[in-house]
mmCIF file of C-alpha atoms in Angstrom:
data_model
loop_
_atom_site.group_PDB
_atom_site.id
_atom_site.type_symbol
_atom_site.label_atom_id
_atom_site.label_comp_id
_atom_site.label_asym_id
_atom_site.label_seq_id
_atom_site.Cartn_x
_atom_site.Cartn_y
_atom_site.Cartn_z
ATOM 1 C CA UNK A 1 3.679 -17.061 2.838
ATOM 2 C CA UNK A 2 2.388 -15.365 -0.138
ATOM 3 C CA UNK A 3 0.699 -16.818 -3.218
ATOM 4 C CA UNK A 4 3.914 -16.315 -5.246
ATOM 5 C CA UNK A 5 6.060 -18.341 -2.557
ATOM 6 C CA UNK A 6 3.885 -21.547 -2.016
ATOM 7 C CA UNK A 7 5.097 -24.597 -2.977
ATOM 8 C CA UNK A 8 3.121 -26.832 -5.692
ATOM 9 C CA UNK A 9 0.228 -28.627 -3.665
ATOM 10 C CA UNK A 10 0.933 -26.565 -0.510
ATOM 11 C CA UNK A 11 -1.807 -24.745 0.868
ATOM 12 C CA UNK A 12 -1.855 -21.173 -0.354
ATOM 13 C CA UNK A 13 -1.643 -18.213 2.214
ATOM 14 C CA UNK A 14 -2.514 -14.840 0.956
ATOM 15 C CA UNK A 15 -0.548 -11.609 2.424
ATOM 16 C CA UNK A 16 -3.657 -9.631 1.709
ATOM 17 C CA UNK A 17 -7.644 -9.943 2.586
ATOM 18 C CA UNK A 18 -10.749 -9.015 1.130
ATOM 19 C CA UNK A 19 -13.467 -8.615 3.316
ATOM 20 C CA UNK A 20 -17.004 -7.542 3.742
ATOM 21 C CA UNK A 21 -18.741 -6.215 6.609
ATOM 22 C CA UNK A 22 -22.390 -6.366 6.607
ATOM 23 C CA UNK A 23 -25.305 -5.072 9.090
ATOM 24 C CA UNK A 24 -26.751 -7.586 10.533
ATOM 25 C CA UNK A 25 -30.342 -6.307 10.387
ATOM 26 C CA UNK A 26 -30.413 -6.762 6.738
ATOM 27 C CA UNK A 27 -32.677 -8.776 4.661
ATOM 28 C CA UNK A 28 -30.902 -11.942 2.641
ATOM 29 C CA UNK A 29 -31.849 -10.195 -0.517
ATOM 30 C CA UNK A 30 -30.068 -7.007 0.824
ATOM 31 C CA UNK A 31 -27.083 -8.665 1.639
ATOM 32 C CA UNK A 32 -26.499 -10.498 -1.148
ATOM 33 C CA UNK A 33 -26.963 -7.289 -3.450
ATOM 34 C CA UNK A 34 -24.570 -5.393 -0.977
ATOM 35 C CA UNK A 35 -21.785 -7.845 -1.061
ATOM 36 C CA UNK A 36 -21.843 -7.878 -4.866
ATOM 37 C CA UNK A 37 -22.054 -3.928 -5.230
ATOM 38 C CA UNK A 38 -19.088 -3.771 -2.648
ATOM 39 C CA UNK A 39 -16.483 -6.202 -4.322
ATOM 40 C CA UNK A 40 -17.116 -5.113 -7.477
ATOM 41 C CA UNK A 41 -15.207 -1.820 -6.647
ATOM 42 C CA UNK A 42 -12.139 -3.614 -5.274
ATOM 43 C CA UNK A 43 -11.450 -5.865 -8.676
ATOM 44 C CA UNK A 44 -11.467 -2.524 -10.962
ATOM 45 C CA UNK A 45 -9.165 -0.697 -8.426
ATOM 46 C CA UNK A 46 -7.013 -3.567 -7.828
ATOM 47 C CA UNK A 47 -6.334 -5.780 -10.816
ATOM 48 C CA UNK A 48 -3.435 -7.865 -8.883
ATOM 49 C CA UNK A 49 -6.309 -9.142 -6.777
ATOM 50 C CA UNK A 50 -7.982 -10.754 -10.003
ATOM 51 C CA UNK A 51 -6.607 -14.161 -11.405
ATOM 52 C CA UNK A 52 -6.286 -15.559 -14.536
ATOM 53 C CA UNK A 53 -9.646 -16.486 -16.910
ATOM 54 C CA UNK A 54 -11.185 -19.590 -16.537
ATOM 55 C CA UNK A 55 -11.557 -22.361 -19.409
ATOM 56 C CA UNK A 56 -13.210 -25.369 -18.987
ATOM 57 C CA UNK A 57 -12.554 -28.727 -20.861
ATOM 58 C CA UNK A 58 -14.350 -27.919 -23.876
ATOM 59 C CA UNK A 59 -12.092 -24.359 -24.249
ATOM 60 C CA UNK A 60 -15.169 -22.417 -23.360
ATOM 61 C CA UNK A 61 -13.940 -19.158 -21.649
ATOM 62 C CA UNK A 62 -14.826 -17.436 -18.762
ATOM 63 C CA UNK A 63 -14.152 -14.139 -16.773
ATOM 64 C CA UNK A 64 -11.446 -14.112 -14.313
ATOM 65 C CA UNK A 65 -12.523 -13.567 -10.467
ATOM 66 C CA UNK A 66 -10.541 -12.619 -7.147
ATOM 67 C CA UNK A 67 -7.566 -14.673 -6.737
ATOM 68 C CA UNK A 68 -8.532 -14.920 -3.029
ATOM 69 C CA UNK A 69 -11.708 -15.896 -0.781
ATOM 70 C CA UNK A 70 -13.883 -12.797 0.041
ATOM 71 C CA UNK A 71 -14.524 -13.351 3.397
ATOM 72 C CA UNK A 72 -18.001 -11.729 4.475
ATOM 73 C CA UNK A 73 -18.633 -10.411 8.158
ATOM 74 C CA UNK A 74 -21.766 -9.231 10.319
ATOM 75 C CA UNK A 75 -22.174 -6.864 12.991
ATOM 76 C CA UNK A 76 -24.352 -4.293 14.329
ATOM 77 C CA UNK A 77 -24.788 -0.917 13.569
ATOM 78 C CA UNK A 78 -22.356 0.072 16.091
ATOM 79 C CA UNK A 79 -19.678 -2.391 14.566
ATOM 80 C CA UNK A 80 -19.982 -0.998 11.242
ATOM 81 C CA UNK A 81 -19.390 2.438 12.385
ATOM 82 C CA UNK A 82 -16.207 1.526 14.467
ATOM 83 C CA UNK A 83 -15.044 -0.461 11.376
ATOM 84 C CA UNK A 84 -15.546 2.894 9.266
ATOM 85 C CA UNK A 85 -13.740 4.915 11.472
ATOM 86 C CA UNK A 86 -10.894 2.374 11.678
ATOM 87 C CA UNK A 87 -10.520 1.750 7.863
ATOM 88 C CA UNK A 88 -10.467 5.669 7.673
ATOM 89 C CA UNK A 89 -7.787 6.032 10.220
ATOM 90 C CA UNK A 90 -5.546 3.127 8.644
ATOM 91 C CA UNK A 91 -6.418 4.683 4.887
ATOM 92 C CA UNK A 92 -7.075 1.472 3.538
ATOM 93 C CA UNK A 93 -8.690 0.637 0.452
ATOM 94 C CA UNK A 94 -12.570 0.553 1.033
ATOM 95 C CA UNK A 95 -16.138 0.767 -0.627
ATOM 96 C CA UNK A 96 -19.314 1.329 1.407
ATOM 97 C CA UNK A 97 -23.125 1.038 1.068
ATOM 98 C CA UNK A 98 -25.374 3.198 2.657
ATOM 99 C CA UNK A 99 -29.090 2.335 3.487
ATOM 100 C CA UNK A 100 -29.950 5.445 1.037
ATOM 101 C CA UNK A 101 -28.775 3.309 -2.012
ATOM 102 C CA UNK A 102 -31.537 1.190 -1.496
ATOM 103 C CA UNK A 103 -33.839 3.502 -2.966
ATOM 104 C CA UNK A 104 -31.677 4.697 -6.094
ATOM 105 C CA UNK A 105 -31.869 3.167 -9.222
ATOM 106 C CA UNK A 106 -28.591 4.072 -10.948
ATOM 107 C CA UNK A 107 -24.904 5.044 -10.518
ATOM 108 C CA UNK A 108 -25.446 8.860 -10.581
ATOM 109 C CA UNK A 109 -28.200 8.830 -7.820
ATOM 110 C CA UNK A 110 -25.793 6.365 -5.915
ATOM 111 C CA UNK A 111 -22.913 8.888 -6.151
ATOM 112 C CA UNK A 112 -25.176 11.959 -5.094
ATOM 113 C CA UNK A 113 -26.568 9.685 -2.442
ATOM 114 C CA UNK A 114 -23.526 9.452 -0.579
ATOM 115 C CA UNK A 115 -22.035 13.001 -1.475
ATOM 116 C CA UNK A 116 -25.383 14.436 0.397
ATOM 117 C CA UNK A 117 -24.187 12.760 3.558
ATOM 118 C CA UNK A 118 -21.403 13.814 5.866
ATOM 119 C CA UNK A 119 -18.960 10.982 6.730
ATOM 120 C CA UNK A 120 -20.237 10.859 10.559
ATOM 121 C CA UNK A 121 -23.749 10.649 9.509
ATOM 122 C CA UNK A 122 -23.741 7.893 6.884
ATOM 123 C CA UNK A 123 -26.011 5.200 7.556
ATOM 124 C CA UNK A 124 -23.656 2.074 6.530
ATOM 125 C CA UNK A 125 -25.236 -1.018 6.109
ATOM 126 C CA UNK A 126 -21.685 -2.637 4.212
ATOM 127 C CA UNK A 127 -18.232 -2.136 4.010
ATOM 128 C CA UNK A 128 -15.784 -3.839 2.478
ATOM 129 C CA UNK A 129 -11.950 -3.637 2.732
ATOM 130 C CA UNK A 130 -9.133 -4.546 0.933
ATOM 131 C CA UNK A 131 -5.160 -5.053 2.278
ATOM 132 C CA UNK A 132 -2.899 -6.341 4.497
ATOM 133 C CA UNK A 133 -4.240 -9.395 6.468
ATOM 134 C CA UNK A 134 -3.465 -7.722 9.976
ATOM 135 C CA UNK A 135 -4.909 -4.617 9.232
ATOM 136 C CA UNK A 136 -8.020 -5.887 7.599
ATOM 137 C CA UNK A 137 -8.611 -8.081 10.980
ATOM 138 C CA UNK A 138 -7.966 -5.181 12.953
ATOM 139 C CA UNK A 139 -10.729 -3.286 11.137
ATOM 140 C CA UNK A 140 -12.984 -5.691 11.519
ATOM 141 C CA UNK A 141 -12.677 -6.090 15.501
ATOM 142 C CA UNK A 142 -16.037 -6.861 16.993
ATOM 143 C CA UNK A 143 -17.432 -8.362 13.878
ATOM 144 C CA UNK A 144 -18.252 -12.055 13.214
ATOM 145 C CA UNK A 145 -18.137 -14.197 10.491
ATOM 146 C CA UNK A 146 -21.534 -14.225 8.543
ATOM 147 C CA UNK A 147 -23.419 -17.541 8.996
#
């Protein structure tokens, strides 16, 4: 069942999944920072993943958010490397965060830091993926839900 087929009041089951995979050795501030950066690209690239704006009872407006949960997972460096290879082989939309980005302070330097490293040598600390549920699940094989 997709979000469009759900009966009123029935649980919504999404056809797609938004997932973030974090390397397990990150500090708490790094986990939060990496997650925020990774998902920011998905909403810009896939407007259908974003719901309608919010409004409270006093008619104060708020920005729209993703229409579905963002599931956060963690794993070892090897788990992240394997997930990266699988996301590339499946050509799923993805965002990445490398350890080099902790030392940069702006978007231009972030891009240069990623561009300077061959794909197989990227020191990944985070990966976001968006796509069909089953495909995303296969990419995340070996990862566990973030505590």
